C-alpha atoms as one frame of an Amber mdcrd trajectory, in Angstrom:
protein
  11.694 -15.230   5.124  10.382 -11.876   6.205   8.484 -11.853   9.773   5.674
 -10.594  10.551   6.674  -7.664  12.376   8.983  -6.864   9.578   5.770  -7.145
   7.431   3.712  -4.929   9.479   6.386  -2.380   9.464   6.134  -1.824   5.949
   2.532  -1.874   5.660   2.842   1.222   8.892   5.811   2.859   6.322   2.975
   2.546   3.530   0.375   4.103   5.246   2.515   6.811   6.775   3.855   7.404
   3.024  -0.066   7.758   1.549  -0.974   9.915   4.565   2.073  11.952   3.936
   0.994  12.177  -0.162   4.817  11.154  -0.570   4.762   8.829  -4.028   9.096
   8.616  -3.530   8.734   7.098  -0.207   5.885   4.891  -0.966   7.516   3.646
  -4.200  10.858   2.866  -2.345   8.776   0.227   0.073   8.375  -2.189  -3.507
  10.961  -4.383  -5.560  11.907  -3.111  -8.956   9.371  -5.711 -10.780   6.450
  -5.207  -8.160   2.580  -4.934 -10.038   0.025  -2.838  -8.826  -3.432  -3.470
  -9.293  -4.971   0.454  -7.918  -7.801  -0.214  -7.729  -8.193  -3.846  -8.500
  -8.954  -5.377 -11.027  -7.563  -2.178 -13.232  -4.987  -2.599 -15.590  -1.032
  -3.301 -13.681   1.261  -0.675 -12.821   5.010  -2.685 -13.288   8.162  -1.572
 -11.578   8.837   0.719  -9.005   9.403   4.071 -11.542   5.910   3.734 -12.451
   4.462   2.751  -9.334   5.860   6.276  -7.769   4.533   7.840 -11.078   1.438
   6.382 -10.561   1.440   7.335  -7.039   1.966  11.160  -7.445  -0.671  11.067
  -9.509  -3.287   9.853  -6.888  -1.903  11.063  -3.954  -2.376  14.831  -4.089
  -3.225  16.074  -0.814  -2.110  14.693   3.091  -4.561  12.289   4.816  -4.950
  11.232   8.035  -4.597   7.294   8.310  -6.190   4.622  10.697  -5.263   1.206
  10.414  -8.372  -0.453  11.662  -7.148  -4.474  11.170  -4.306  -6.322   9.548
  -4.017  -9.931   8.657  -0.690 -11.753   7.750  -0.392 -15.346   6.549   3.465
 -15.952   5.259   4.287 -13.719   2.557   0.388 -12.575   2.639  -1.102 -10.001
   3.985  -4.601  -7.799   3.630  -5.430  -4.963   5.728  -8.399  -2.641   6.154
  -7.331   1.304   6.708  -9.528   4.452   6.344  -8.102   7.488   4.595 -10.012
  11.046   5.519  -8.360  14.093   3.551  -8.400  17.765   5.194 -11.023  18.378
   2.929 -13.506  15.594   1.910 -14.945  11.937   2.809 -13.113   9.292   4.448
 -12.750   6.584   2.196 -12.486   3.064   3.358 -10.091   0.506   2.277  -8.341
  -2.740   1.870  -5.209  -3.463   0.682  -4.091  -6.971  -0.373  -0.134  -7.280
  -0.744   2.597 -10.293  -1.366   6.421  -9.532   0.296   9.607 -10.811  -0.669
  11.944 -12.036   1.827  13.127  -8.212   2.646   9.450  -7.357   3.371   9.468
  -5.740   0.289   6.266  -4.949  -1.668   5.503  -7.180  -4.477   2.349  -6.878
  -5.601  -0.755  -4.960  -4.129  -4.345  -4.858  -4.801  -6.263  -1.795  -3.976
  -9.940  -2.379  -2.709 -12.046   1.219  -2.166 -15.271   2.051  -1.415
């Protein structure tokens, strides 16, 4: 079973990998059948080549990152960040994810306001 720290890890390596707009790195940090639900409640995004493809999409510009709280239960975690790009409005958000035994990514759900 993952740890904790080894779960907070890869949440930091996520939110370094958004800041840095770099869709390889943050699509490396999920198993080959992970779903992603960006933003929630949207349609999935299955397996990692079209989780990075969905990524580079999104991610067009650096941000800087603050990771305001973090919550992990087992395999479970959420965690509230807030994005700010060079050039616009900081966004708030919470991420909800599931981790193999690895600490890799599963599944996410993306929560923005």
């Amino acid at each position: 079973m993952a740890s904790t720290e080894q779960i907070r890890a890869t949440i930091e390596a996520h939110l370094a990998a958004v800041g840095a707009a770099d869709a390889t790195a943050l699509a490396d940090l999920y198993t080959p059948d992970a779903r992603l639900h960006d933003p929630a409640g949207g349609p999935p995004v299955t397996g990692r080549t079209a989780i990075e493809q969905h990524f580079a999409g999104v991610l067009t510009e650096q941000r800087t990152m603050e990771l305001v709280m973090v919550a992990i239960a087992d395999h479970h975690a959420a965690f509230h960040f807030r994005a700010t790009p060079a050039e616009g409005h900081t966004r708030e958000v919470i991420d909800t994810m599931t981790f193999d035994d690895q600490a890799m990514i599963t599944s996410m759900h993306a929560y923005a306001s």
